Amino acid sequence: MRLNDIKELTLPKRRDEEFIKVNFGELFSYDFKNTQNYNLDIMGLEVKKDTKEYANSLFEITKSLDKNQVILTINSNIPEPICLIHKIKENETFFTNSLKIEVKENVKASVIEVFTNTSTNSAYCVNRSFEVNENANLEYAKIQDINDLNYLLFNLDVNQKDNSKCKITNFEYGTGVIVNNIVSILDNKNCDYELNGLVKSIDSSSTANVIKTVHNKENSISNINYKHSLKDNSRAVFKALSRVNKDALFSKAFQNSNTILLSNDAAIYAQPHLEILIDELEASHGATTGTLDKDQLLYLQSRGINKNLAYEILLKAFESKIYDNIEDKLIKEFIDSYERKKYV
């Protein structure tokens, strides 16, 4: 099965502005021997047909192979995060999975997802839909640890009601070809939306984050903050579009991308972009790319710290700012203790 051969499927073209610089070629042209729906090991969840029309065509890849969507409804406050572990084992297989997480009114919830594998030449195409109802609060963390010769396409659609809060933190550790397609349309008042990410790449990994946020109602906040530490021949793409429309008075829209290149061959394409149609707002965007501060390295060495340890101290200080933004203490503990070998 080749995605390029599915006639009813409209895939992004190489020159499409929304996805320019994103590496789709291998995924779309690879001939997978099998297709399979990845079933979550949770009993009693509702399954419905996914009839939503999404913001871009990447969501349609999963829907073209599996039109059903599993519904995880959270009706009351939960003391611990819900943890979902995905482990791809079969080779030469294209997996799909679609999950909607609905947090009911006045409910606070936390969810962790881990994506890992032992497969070769397989792909996992994931659709996620978050519905955060009025006065609800969802904190979500994702660990992606897919190794080379494998693909992950992670599509996320976020829908928030009045006075809701949604905080997302993504940790990208894998060495495969990874595309995260994240869309949030803020159609209601007083929404607080925060998206943080750490891309920690080595070898020849390729990680793209394509992010679209639209403010349509007043007093909504979006804050997008990504950090990249890129080593060896790794590549990253950061494309963020935040649009503030005329009815979104007194909104706040922030974007920031910071990158440290740890080798001469690592590279990033960063393109933060704001489209502002009103004057009554706060907004900023920026992107920086550089290396570890040599003066700081020398200072630590002058204090008796060897060069390798000084290097690690500075790198951890840079990366930990994403970790420090996590509010749920149990999510923090999970991220801090995560080791790939526990989940493969």
mmCIF file of N, CA and C in Angstrom, residues 41-126:
data_model
loop_
_atom_site.group_PDB
_atom_site.id
_atom_site.type_symbol
_atom_site.label_atom_id
_atom_site.label_comp_id
_atom_site.label_asym_id
_atom_site.label_seq_id
_atom_site.Cartn_x
_atom_site.Cartn_y
_atom_site.Cartn_z
ATOM 1 N N ASP A 41 -5.702 -0.630 24.412
ATOM 2 C CA ASP A 41 -6.074 -1.675 25.371
ATOM 3 C C ASP A 41 -6.860 -1.069 26.538
ATOM 4 N N ILE A 42 -8.009 -0.497 26.187
ATOM 5 C CA ILE A 42 -8.895 0.087 27.206
ATOM 6 C C ILE A 42 -10.308 -0.421 26.927
ATOM 7 N N MET A 43 -10.900 -1.059 27.906
ATOM 8 C CA MET A 43 -12.230 -1.637 27.725
ATOM 9 C C MET A 43 -13.317 -0.574 27.895
ATOM 10 N N GLY A 44 -14.406 -0.743 27.154
ATOM 11 C CA GLY A 44 -15.613 0.038 27.385
ATOM 12 C C GLY A 44 -15.659 1.406 26.735
ATOM 13 N N LEU A 45 -14.680 1.749 25.901
ATOM 14 C CA LEU A 45 -14.706 3.062 25.265
ATOM 15 C C LEU A 45 -15.694 3.068 24.101
ATOM 16 N N GLU A 46 -16.364 4.188 23.925
ATOM 17 C CA GLU A 46 -17.307 4.356 22.832
ATOM 18 C C GLU A 46 -16.555 4.518 21.514
ATOM 19 N N VAL A 47 -17.125 3.981 20.446
ATOM 20 C CA VAL A 47 -16.557 4.121 19.103
ATOM 21 C C VAL A 47 -17.609 4.742 18.194
ATOM 22 N N LYS A 48 -17.219 5.823 17.513
ATOM 23 C CA LYS A 48 -18.117 6.496 16.587
ATOM 24 C C LYS A 48 -17.413 6.731 15.259
ATOM 25 N N LYS A 49 -18.196 6.967 14.234
ATOM 26 C CA LYS A 49 -17.637 7.367 12.953
ATOM 27 C C LYS A 49 -17.156 8.813 13.044
ATOM 28 N N ASP A 50 -15.955 9.059 12.557
ATOM 29 C CA ASP A 50 -15.398 10.414 12.587
ATOM 30 C C ASP A 50 -15.882 11.180 11.364
ATOM 31 N N THR A 51 -16.815 12.103 11.589
ATOM 32 C CA THR A 51 -17.416 12.862 10.482
ATOM 33 C C THR A 51 -16.899 14.297 10.405
ATOM 34 N N LYS A 52 -15.978 14.650 11.256
ATOM 35 C CA LYS A 52 -15.503 16.037 11.290
ATOM 36 C C LYS A 52 -14.677 16.362 10.046
ATOM 37 N N GLU A 53 -14.839 17.597 9.569
ATOM 38 C CA GLU A 53 -13.989 18.098 8.492
ATOM 39 C C GLU A 53 -12.854 18.891 9.121
ATOM 40 N N TYR A 54 -11.647 18.385 8.962
ATOM 41 C CA TYR A 54 -10.494 18.970 9.642
ATOM 42 C C TYR A 54 -9.857 20.074 8.806
ATOM 43 N N ALA A 55 -8.912 20.776 9.436
ATOM 44 C CA ALA A 55 -8.345 21.985 8.843
ATOM 45 C C ALA A 55 -7.409 21.713 7.688
ATOM 46 N N ASN A 56 -6.829 20.521 7.621
ATOM 47 C CA ASN A 56 -5.961 20.212 6.483
ATOM 48 C C ASN A 56 -6.025 18.731 6.145
ATOM 49 N N SER A 57 -5.413 18.373 5.039
ATOM 50 C CA SER A 57 -5.589 17.040 4.467
ATOM 51 C C SER A 57 -4.856 15.936 5.209
ATOM 52 N N LEU A 58 -3.921 16.260 6.082
ATOM 53 C CA LEU A 58 -3.179 15.211 6.765
ATOM 54 C C LEU A 58 -4.077 14.360 7.664
ATOM 55 N N PHE A 59 -5.110 14.969 8.229
ATOM 56 C CA PHE A 59 -6.057 14.202 9.042
ATOM 57 C C PHE A 59 -6.781 13.139 8.203
ATOM 58 N N GLU A 60 -6.918 13.408 6.909
ATOM 59 C CA GLU A 60 -7.677 12.491 6.055
ATOM 60 C C GLU A 60 -6.939 11.190 5.783
ATOM 61 N N ILE A 61 -5.641 11.138 6.029
ATOM 62 C CA ILE A 61 -4.898 9.896 5.798
ATOM 63 C C ILE A 61 -5.426 8.797 6.715
ATOM 64 N N THR A 62 -5.520 9.097 7.997
ATOM 65 C CA THR A 62 -6.073 8.110 8.934
ATOM 66 C C THR A 62 -7.514 7.790 8.586
ATOM 67 N N LYS A 63 -8.323 8.820 8.299
ATOM 68 C CA LYS A 63 -9.738 8.598 8.012
ATOM 69 C C LYS A 63 -9.951 7.772 6.746
ATOM 70 N N SER A 64 -9.035 7.866 5.783
ATOM 71 C CA SER A 64 -9.189 7.100 4.547
ATOM 72 C C SER A 64 -9.031 5.599 4.775
ATOM 73 N N LEU A 65 -8.317 5.221 5.835
ATOM 74 C CA LEU A 65 -8.080 3.807 6.129
ATOM 75 C C LEU A 65 -8.917 3.297 7.289
ATOM 76 N N ASP A 66 -9.375 4.198 8.156
ATOM 77 C CA ASP A 66 -10.209 3.800 9.287
ATOM 78 C C ASP A 66 -11.075 4.998 9.675
ATOM 79 N N LYS A 67 -12.362 4.910 9.399
ATOM 80 C CA LYS A 67 -13.255 6.040 9.638
ATOM 81 C C LYS A 67 -13.770 6.102 11.076
ATOM 82 N N ASN A 68 -13.443 5.110 11.897
ATOM 83 C CA ASN A 68 -13.923 5.094 13.279
ATOM 84 C C ASN A 68 -13.001 5.884 14.191
ATOM 85 N N GLN A 69 -13.600 6.430 15.240
ATOM 86 C CA GLN A 69 -12.864 7.191 16.239
ATOM 87 C C GLN A 69 -13.279 6.695 17.630
ATOM 88 N N VAL A 70 -12.275 6.384 18.442
ATOM 89 C CA VAL A 70 -12.523 5.974 19.820
ATOM 90 C C VAL A 70 -12.699 7.229 20.675
ATOM 91 N N ILE A 71 -13.674 7.200 21.592
ATOM 92 C CA ILE A 71 -13.989 8.360 22.436
ATOM 93 C C ILE A 71 -13.606 8.055 23.887
ATOM 94 N N LEU A 72 -12.692 8.848 24.425
ATOM 95 C CA LEU A 72 -12.332 8.770 25.841
ATOM 96 C C LEU A 72 -12.942 9.983 26.530
ATOM 97 N N THR A 73 -13.985 9.764 27.316
ATOM 98 C CA THR A 73 -14.700 10.843 27.996
ATOM 99 C C THR A 73 -14.294 10.870 29.463
ATOM 100 N N ILE A 74 -13.885 12.045 29.929
ATOM 101 C CA ILE A 74 -13.474 12.216 31.320
ATOM 102 C C ILE A 74 -14.535 13.083 31.997
ATOM 103 N N ASN A 75 -15.340 12.447 32.877
ATOM 104 C CA ASN A 75 -16.503 13.106 33.477
ATOM 105 C C ASN A 75 -16.219 13.747 34.821
ATOM 106 N N SER A 76 -15.121 13.370 35.468
ATOM 107 C CA SER A 76 -14.847 13.891 36.805
ATOM 108 C C SER A 76 -13.343 14.033 36.987
ATOM 109 N N ASN A 77 -12.941 14.806 37.985
ATOM 110 C CA ASN A 77 -11.524 15.001 38.251
ATOM 111 C C ASN A 77 -10.849 13.655 38.527
ATOM 112 N N ILE A 78 -9.648 13.485 37.993
ATOM 113 C CA ILE A 78 -8.924 12.235 38.206
ATOM 114 C C ILE A 78 -7.632 12.536 38.964
ATOM 115 N N PRO A 79 -7.300 11.688 39.970
ATOM 116 C CA PRO A 79 -6.142 11.989 40.823
ATOM 117 C C PRO A 79 -4.793 11.763 40.145
ATOM 118 N N GLU A 80 -4.769 10.902 39.117
ATOM 119 C CA GLU A 80 -3.528 10.582 38.426
ATOM 120 C C GLU A 80 -3.723 10.704 36.918
ATOM 121 N N PRO A 81 -2.647 10.963 36.182
ATOM 122 C CA PRO A 81 -2.774 11.033 34.723
ATOM 123 C C PRO A 81 -3.184 9.694 34.119
ATOM 124 N N ILE A 82 -3.984 9.763 33.090
ATOM 125 C CA ILE A 82 -4.241 8.590 32.252
ATOM 126 C C ILE A 82 -3.021 8.402 31.348
ATOM 127 N N CYS A 83 -2.479 7.181 31.322
ATOM 128 C CA CYS A 83 -1.252 6.927 30.560
ATOM 129 C C CYS A 83 -1.529 5.916 29.454
ATOM 130 N N LEU A 84 -1.279 6.304 28.223
ATOM 131 C CA LEU A 84 -1.485 5.451 27.052
ATOM 132 C C LEU A 84 -0.136 5.145 26.413
ATOM 133 N N ILE A 85 0.195 3.858 26.290
ATOM 134 C CA ILE A 85 1.470 3.425 25.731
ATOM 135 C C ILE A 85 1.228 2.777 24.376
ATOM 136 N N HIS A 86 1.910 3.274 23.352
ATOM 137 C CA HIS A 86 1.809 2.712 22.002
ATOM 138 C C HIS A 86 3.159 2.104 21.635
ATOM 139 N N LYS A 87 3.165 0.819 21.293
ATOM 140 C CA LYS A 87 4.406 0.164 20.886
ATOM 141 C C LYS A 87 4.171 -0.567 19.566
ATOM 142 N N ILE A 88 4.857 -0.088 18.526
ATOM 143 C CA ILE A 88 4.733 -0.696 17.208
ATOM 144 C C ILE A 88 5.769 -1.818 17.080
ATOM 145 N N LYS A 89 5.302 -3.032 16.776
ATOM 146 C CA LYS A 89 6.197 -4.186 16.703
ATOM 147 C C LYS A 89 6.365 -4.721 15.283
ATOM 148 N N GLU A 90 5.291 -4.700 14.506
ATOM 149 C CA GLU A 90 5.308 -5.356 13.199
ATOM 150 C C GLU A 90 6.074 -4.534 12.172
ATOM 151 N N ASN A 91 6.850 -5.212 11.330
ATOM 152 C CA ASN A 91 7.612 -4.545 10.271
ATOM 153 C C ASN A 91 6.729 -4.288 9.054
ATOM 154 N N GLU A 92 7.147 -3.322 8.243
ATOM 155 C CA GLU A 92 6.528 -3.068 6.935
ATOM 156 C C GLU A 92 5.013 -2.857 7.033
ATOM 157 N N THR A 93 4.566 -2.205 8.114
ATOM 158 C CA THR A 93 3.133 -2.056 8.357
ATOM 159 C C THR A 93 2.779 -0.587 8.564
ATOM 160 N N PHE A 94 1.656 -0.187 7.970
ATOM 161 C CA PHE A 94 1.126 1.166 8.150
ATOM 162 C C PHE A 94 -0.021 1.090 9.158
ATOM 163 N N PHE A 95 0.203 1.665 10.342
ATOM 164 C CA PHE A 95 -0.783 1.631 11.417
ATOM 165 C C PHE A 95 -1.569 2.943 11.449
ATOM 166 N N THR A 96 -2.834 2.842 11.878
ATOM 167 C CA THR A 96 -3.655 4.032 12.096
ATOM 168 C C THR A 96 -4.318 3.948 13.470
ATOM 169 N N ASN A 97 -4.614 5.112 14.020
ATOM 170 C CA ASN A 97 -5.328 5.175 15.288
ATOM 171 C C ASN A 97 -5.975 6.550 15.409
ATOM 172 N N SER A 98 -7.241 6.570 15.837
ATOM 173 C CA SER A 98 -7.966 7.829 16.003
ATOM 174 C C SER A 98 -8.625 7.845 17.373
ATOM 175 N N LEU A 99 -8.325 8.899 18.133
ATOM 176 C CA LEU A 99 -8.842 9.003 19.503
ATOM 177 C C LEU A 99 -9.297 10.430 19.769
ATOM 178 N N LYS A 100 -10.483 10.551 20.343
ATOM 179 C CA LYS A 100 -10.985 11.835 20.824
ATOM 180 C C LYS A 100 -10.993 11.818 22.345
ATOM 181 N N ILE A 101 -10.382 12.832 22.955
ATOM 182 C CA ILE A 101 -10.392 12.981 24.404
ATOM 183 C C ILE A 101 -11.309 14.145 24.747
ATOM 184 N N GLU A 102 -12.387 13.855 25.459
ATOM 185 C CA GLU A 102 -13.356 14.884 25.828
ATOM 186 C C GLU A 102 -13.340 15.085 27.342
ATOM 187 N N VAL A 103 -13.051 16.314 27.748
ATOM 188 C CA VAL A 103 -13.047 16.668 29.168
ATOM 189 C C VAL A 103 -14.305 17.493 29.439
ATOM 190 N N LYS A 104 -15.149 16.980 30.303
ATOM 191 C CA LYS A 104 -16.443 17.611 30.557
ATOM 192 C C LYS A 104 -16.300 18.906 31.373
ATOM 193 N N GLU A 105 -17.401 19.658 31.474
ATOM 194 C CA GLU A 105 -17.404 20.955 32.155
ATOM 195 C C GLU A 105 -16.875 20.844 33.583
ATOM 196 N N ASN A 106 -16.028 21.817 33.955
ATOM 197 C CA ASN A 106 -15.513 21.961 35.324
ATOM 198 C C ASN A 106 -14.608 20.807 35.764
ATOM 199 N N VAL A 107 -14.133 20.020 34.837
ATOM 200 C CA VAL A 107 -13.297 18.862 35.162
ATOM 201 C C VAL A 107 -11.835 19.179 34.863
ATOM 202 N N LYS A 108 -10.951 18.676 35.723
ATOM 203 C CA LYS A 108 -9.515 18.800 35.518
ATOM 204 C C LYS A 108 -8.939 17.426 35.245
ATOM 205 N N ALA A 109 -8.154 17.287 34.166
ATOM 206 C CA ALA A 109 -7.640 15.975 33.774
ATOM 207 C C ALA A 109 -6.233 16.094 33.216
ATOM 208 N N SER A 110 -5.494 14.975 33.321
ATOM 209 C CA SER A 110 -4.137 14.897 32.778
ATOM 210 C C SER A 110 -3.996 13.600 31.997
ATOM 211 N N VAL A 111 -3.297 13.690 30.864
ATOM 212 C CA VAL A 111 -3.101 12.523 29.994
ATOM 213 C C VAL A 111 -1.658 12.496 29.510
ATOM 214 N N ILE A 112 -1.070 11.295 29.496
ATOM 215 C CA ILE A 112 0.268 11.075 28.947
ATOM 216 C C ILE A 112 0.157 10.037 27.838
ATOM 217 N N GLU A 113 0.837 10.288 26.721
ATOM 218 C CA GLU A 113 0.956 9.273 25.674
ATOM 219 C C GLU A 113 2.426 9.051 25.347
ATOM 220 N N VAL A 114 2.800 7.775 25.164
ATOM 221 C CA VAL A 114 4.151 7.400 24.784
ATOM 222 C C VAL A 114 4.072 6.615 23.478
ATOM 223 N N PHE A 115 4.881 7.029 22.504
ATOM 224 C CA PHE A 115 4.948 6.348 21.215
ATOM 225 C C PHE A 115 6.352 5.786 21.027
ATOM 226 N N THR A 116 6.439 4.458 20.935
ATOM 227 C CA THR A 116 7.740 3.822 20.748
ATOM 228 C C THR A 116 7.576 2.616 19.827
ATOM 229 N N ASN A 117 8.676 1.936 19.533
ATOM 230 C CA ASN A 117 8.597 0.850 18.563
ATOM 231 C C ASN A 117 9.808 -0.076 18.648
ATOM 232 N N THR A 118 9.605 -1.285 18.089
ATOM 233 C CA THR A 118 10.706 -2.214 17.819
ATOM 234 C C THR A 118 10.682 -2.634 16.359
ATOM 235 N N SER A 119 9.918 -1.934 15.550
ATOM 236 C CA SER A 119 9.690 -2.309 14.154
ATOM 237 C C SER A 119 10.736 -1.695 13.230
ATOM 238 N N THR A 120 10.678 -2.136 11.975
ATOM 239 C CA THR A 120 11.498 -1.566 10.909
ATOM 240 C C THR A 120 10.601 -1.261 9.719
ATOM 241 N N ASN A 121 10.784 -0.081 9.137
ATOM 242 C CA ASN A 121 10.035 0.329 7.947
ATOM 243 C C ASN A 121 8.523 0.275 8.165
ATOM 244 N N SER A 122 8.096 0.749 9.324
ATOM 245 C CA SER A 122 6.668 0.870 9.608
ATOM 246 C C SER A 122 6.323 2.337 9.855
ATOM 247 N N ALA A 123 5.022 2.616 9.812
ATOM 248 C CA ALA A 123 4.540 3.985 10.027
ATOM 249 C C ALA A 123 3.338 3.950 10.943
ATOM 250 N N TYR A 124 3.179 5.020 11.695
ATOM 251 C CA TYR A 124 2.034 5.160 12.587
ATOM 252 C C TYR A 124 1.398 6.514 12.306
ATOM 253 N N CYS A 125 0.162 6.479 11.819
ATOM 254 C CA CYS A 125 -0.572 7.702 11.489
ATOM 255 C C CYS A 125 -1.677 7.882 12.529
ATOM 256 N N VAL A 126 -1.550 8.933 13.323
ATOM 257 C CA VAL A 126 -2.377 9.108 14.507
ATOM 258 C C VAL A 126 -3.215 10.374 14.368
#
